XYZ file of C-alpha atoms in Angstrom:
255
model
C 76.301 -0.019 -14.881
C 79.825 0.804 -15.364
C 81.358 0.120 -19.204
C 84.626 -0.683 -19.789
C 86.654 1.494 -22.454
C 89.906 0.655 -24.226
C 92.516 2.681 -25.583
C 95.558 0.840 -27.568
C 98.930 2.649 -27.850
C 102.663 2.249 -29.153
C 105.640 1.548 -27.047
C 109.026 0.225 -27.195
C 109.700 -2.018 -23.875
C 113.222 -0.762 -23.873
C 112.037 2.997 -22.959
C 109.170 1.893 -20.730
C 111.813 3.055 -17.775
C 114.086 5.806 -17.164
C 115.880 7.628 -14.394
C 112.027 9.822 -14.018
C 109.611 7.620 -13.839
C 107.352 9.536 -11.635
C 104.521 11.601 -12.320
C 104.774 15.247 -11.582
C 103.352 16.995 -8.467
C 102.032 20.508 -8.908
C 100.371 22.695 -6.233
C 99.206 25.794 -8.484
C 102.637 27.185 -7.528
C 105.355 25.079 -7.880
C 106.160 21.646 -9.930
C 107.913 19.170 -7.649
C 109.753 16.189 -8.981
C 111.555 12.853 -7.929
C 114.385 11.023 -9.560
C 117.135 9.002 -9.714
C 120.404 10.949 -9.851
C 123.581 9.352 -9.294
C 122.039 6.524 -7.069
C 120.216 8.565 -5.317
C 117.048 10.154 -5.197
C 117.082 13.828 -5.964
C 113.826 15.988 -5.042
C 113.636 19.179 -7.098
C 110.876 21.998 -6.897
C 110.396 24.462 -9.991
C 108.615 27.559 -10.518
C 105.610 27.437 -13.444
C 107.971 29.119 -15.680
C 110.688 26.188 -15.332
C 113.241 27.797 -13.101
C 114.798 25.619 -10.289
C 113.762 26.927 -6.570
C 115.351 24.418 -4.917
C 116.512 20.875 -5.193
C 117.621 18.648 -2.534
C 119.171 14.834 -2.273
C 116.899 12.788 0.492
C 118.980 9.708 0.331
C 121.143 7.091 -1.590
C 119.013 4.309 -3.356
C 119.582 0.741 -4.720
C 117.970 -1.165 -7.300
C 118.459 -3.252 -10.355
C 114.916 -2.016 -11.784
C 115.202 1.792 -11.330
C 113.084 4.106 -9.226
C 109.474 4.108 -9.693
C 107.039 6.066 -7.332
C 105.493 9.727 -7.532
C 105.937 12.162 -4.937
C 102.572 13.307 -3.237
C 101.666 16.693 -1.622
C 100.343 17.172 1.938
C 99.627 20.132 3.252
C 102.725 21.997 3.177
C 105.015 18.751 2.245
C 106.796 16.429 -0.495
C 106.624 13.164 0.662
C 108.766 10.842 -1.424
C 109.201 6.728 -1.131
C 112.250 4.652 -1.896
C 112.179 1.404 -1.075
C 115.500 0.082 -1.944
C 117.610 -3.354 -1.301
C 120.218 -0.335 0.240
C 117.669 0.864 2.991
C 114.055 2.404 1.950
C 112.442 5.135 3.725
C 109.868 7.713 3.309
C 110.644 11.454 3.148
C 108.481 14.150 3.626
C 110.270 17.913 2.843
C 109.034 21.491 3.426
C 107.521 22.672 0.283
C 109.117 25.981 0.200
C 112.551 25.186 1.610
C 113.114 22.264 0.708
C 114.114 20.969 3.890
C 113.483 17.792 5.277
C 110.780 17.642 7.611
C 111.113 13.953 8.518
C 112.117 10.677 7.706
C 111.313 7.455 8.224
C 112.900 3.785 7.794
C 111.474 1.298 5.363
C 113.600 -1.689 5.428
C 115.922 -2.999 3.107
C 113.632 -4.691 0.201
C 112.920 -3.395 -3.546
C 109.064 -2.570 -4.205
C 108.066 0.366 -6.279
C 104.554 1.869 -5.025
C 103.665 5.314 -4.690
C 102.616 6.589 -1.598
C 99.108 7.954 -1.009
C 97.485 9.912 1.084
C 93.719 8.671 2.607
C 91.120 10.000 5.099
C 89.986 6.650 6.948
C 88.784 5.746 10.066
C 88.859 9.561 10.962
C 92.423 10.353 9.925
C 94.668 11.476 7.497
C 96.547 8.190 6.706
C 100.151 8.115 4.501
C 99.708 4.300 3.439
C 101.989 1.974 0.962
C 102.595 -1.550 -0.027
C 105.678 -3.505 -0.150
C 108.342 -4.772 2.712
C 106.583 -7.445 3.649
C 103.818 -4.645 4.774
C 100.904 -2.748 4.396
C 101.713 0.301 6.258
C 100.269 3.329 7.798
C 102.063 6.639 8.871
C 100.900 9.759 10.097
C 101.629 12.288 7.193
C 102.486 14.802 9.441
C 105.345 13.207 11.655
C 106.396 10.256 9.716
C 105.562 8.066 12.340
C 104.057 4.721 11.978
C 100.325 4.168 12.743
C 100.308 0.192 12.110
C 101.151 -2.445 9.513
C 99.583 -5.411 8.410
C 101.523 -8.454 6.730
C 101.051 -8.556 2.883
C 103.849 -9.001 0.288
C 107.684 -8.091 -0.139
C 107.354 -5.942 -3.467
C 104.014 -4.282 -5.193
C 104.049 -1.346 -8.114
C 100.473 0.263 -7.312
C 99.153 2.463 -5.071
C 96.833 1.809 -2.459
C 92.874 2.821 -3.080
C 90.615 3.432 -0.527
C 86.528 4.138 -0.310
C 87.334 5.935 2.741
C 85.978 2.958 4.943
C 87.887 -0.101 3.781
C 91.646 0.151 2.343
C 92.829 -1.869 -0.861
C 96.381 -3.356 -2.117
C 97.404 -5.713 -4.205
C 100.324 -7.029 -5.715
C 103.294 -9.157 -4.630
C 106.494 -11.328 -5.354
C 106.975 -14.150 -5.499
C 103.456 -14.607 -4.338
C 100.107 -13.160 -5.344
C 97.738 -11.412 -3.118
C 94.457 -8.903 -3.403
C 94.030 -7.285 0.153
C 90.921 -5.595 2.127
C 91.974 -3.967 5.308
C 89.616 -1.987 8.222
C 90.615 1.709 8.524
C 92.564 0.271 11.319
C 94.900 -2.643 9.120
C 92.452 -5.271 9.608
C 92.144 -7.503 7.138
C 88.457 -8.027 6.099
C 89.236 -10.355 2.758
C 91.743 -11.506 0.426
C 92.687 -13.681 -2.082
C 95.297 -14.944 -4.651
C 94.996 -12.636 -7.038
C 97.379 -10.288 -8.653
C 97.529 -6.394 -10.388
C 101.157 -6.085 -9.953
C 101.979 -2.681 -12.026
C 98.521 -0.837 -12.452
C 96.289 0.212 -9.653
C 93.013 -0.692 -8.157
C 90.575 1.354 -8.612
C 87.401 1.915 -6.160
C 83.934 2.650 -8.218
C 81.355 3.414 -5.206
C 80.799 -0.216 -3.567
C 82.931 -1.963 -6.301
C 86.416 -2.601 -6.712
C 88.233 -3.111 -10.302
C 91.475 -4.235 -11.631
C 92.571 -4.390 -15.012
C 95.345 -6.538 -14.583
C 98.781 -6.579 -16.201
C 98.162 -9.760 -18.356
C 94.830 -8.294 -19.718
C 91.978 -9.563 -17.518
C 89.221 -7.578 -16.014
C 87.960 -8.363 -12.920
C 85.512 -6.849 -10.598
C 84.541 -7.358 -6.912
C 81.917 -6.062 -4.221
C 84.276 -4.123 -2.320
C 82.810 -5.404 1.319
C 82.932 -8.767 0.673
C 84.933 -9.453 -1.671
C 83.106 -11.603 -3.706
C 83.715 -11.781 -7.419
C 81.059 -10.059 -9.415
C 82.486 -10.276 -12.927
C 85.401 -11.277 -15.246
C 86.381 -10.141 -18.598
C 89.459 -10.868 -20.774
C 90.334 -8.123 -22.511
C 93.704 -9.035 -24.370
C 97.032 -7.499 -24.980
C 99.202 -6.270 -21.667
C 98.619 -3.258 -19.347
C 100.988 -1.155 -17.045
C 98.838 1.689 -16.462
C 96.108 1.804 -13.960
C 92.527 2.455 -14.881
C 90.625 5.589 -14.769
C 86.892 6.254 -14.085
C 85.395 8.816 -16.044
C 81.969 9.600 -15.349
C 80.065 5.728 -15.713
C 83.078 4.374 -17.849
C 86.478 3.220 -16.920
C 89.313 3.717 -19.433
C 92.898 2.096 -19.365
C 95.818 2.154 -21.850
C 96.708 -0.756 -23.330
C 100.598 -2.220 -24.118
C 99.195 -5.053 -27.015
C 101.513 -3.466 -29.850
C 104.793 -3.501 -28.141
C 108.263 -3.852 -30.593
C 110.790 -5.792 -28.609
């Protein structure tokens, strides 16, 4: 049985975005960071007592809503996304030079997801919504594995139970997505989490979507198990902690 915890909080819309968005990357050695610098995305590692080892600009970027994703770790690489009406790509940089190690295209449409990293189907997968795409790389070389059609822009990051891989998301339209290891699909249907996350809990999937509604599947099929309302709005995605799942919730917001 999984329980479903909420947590209220304080915000002001107007500072719900800034030019560093991102969350923080940290290997035990160095903090590395993404943000928006002059229209363009600046990458910046720091030592654990705050001092700048190097910083380096991966590419100009474009959008009337900011710049949204995290940077990820990889082995011995940042990888950073930017999908951007100016030209998005993917950029994966040597973690002690800074350097970039490759790149890779992404079109020329605004989404905001965060990369991630997934073992499926036997292989280290770089996966992430938006541009009309789900999409698989090989986080080593950039290049592409395979893409599946889904929706032009998304905001979370793509789960996985290490078998089947989830997304979900979308403008204009609406769409919850199972894919094989392999960019299948195995279900869908017309329902959106457009900000927060997915979150896999063993065979179950969960959303708490961004107009306050909780909703949980069987991950295989698809089928809808349960369906809560839980009030107020939510941007941030839900976290499993031990048998409960706890997510942050927007409902006292001062406009």
């Amino acid at each position: 049985e999984i329980s479903l915890g909420l947590v209220g909080s304080e915000m002001c819309i107007r500072d719900r975005s800034s030019n560093a968005n991102g969350t923080i990357a940290c290997d035990g050695r160095q903090l590395y960071i993404a943000m928006l610098n002059d229209n363009a995305i600046m990458v910046s590692a720091l030592d654990l007592s705050g001092e700048i080892v190097w910083q380096r600009e991966v590419g100009k970027f474009i959008s009337k809503f900011g710049y949204a994703p995290s940077p990820i770790l990889y082995q011995s690489l940042v990888i950073v996304a930017a999908d951007n009406v100016g030209g998005g790509y993917l950029a994966a940089l040597d973690n002690e030079t800074g350097q970039i190690a490759w790149r890779a295209s992404r079109g020329d449409a605004d989404s905001y997801s965060s990369p991630s990293v997934i073992r499926a189907g036997g292989r280290d997968q770089l996966l992430i919504s938006g541009n009309d795409a789900v999409a698989s790389y090989d986080p080593e070389s950039g290049d592409l594995l395979w893409q599946t059609d889904f929706l032009k822009a998304t905001c979370g990051t793509i789960v996985s139970d290490g078998h089947r891989i989830y997304a979900s998301g979308g403008y204009p339209d609406s769409q919850t997505v199972c894919l094989s290891a392999d960019g299948k699909q195995l279900w869908s249907n017309n329902i959106k989490t457009y900000e927060p996350s997915l979150l896999v809990v063993r065979d179950r999937l969960l959303t708490v979507n961004d107009k306050g509604v909780a909703i949980c599947w069987d991950g295989k099929s698809g089928k809808e198990l349960w369906k809560k309302r839980l009030g107020g709005n939510f941007s941030a995605s839900p976290v499993l902690v031990k048998d409960t799942v706890l997510v942050p919730n927007l409902s006292l917001i001062h406009i």
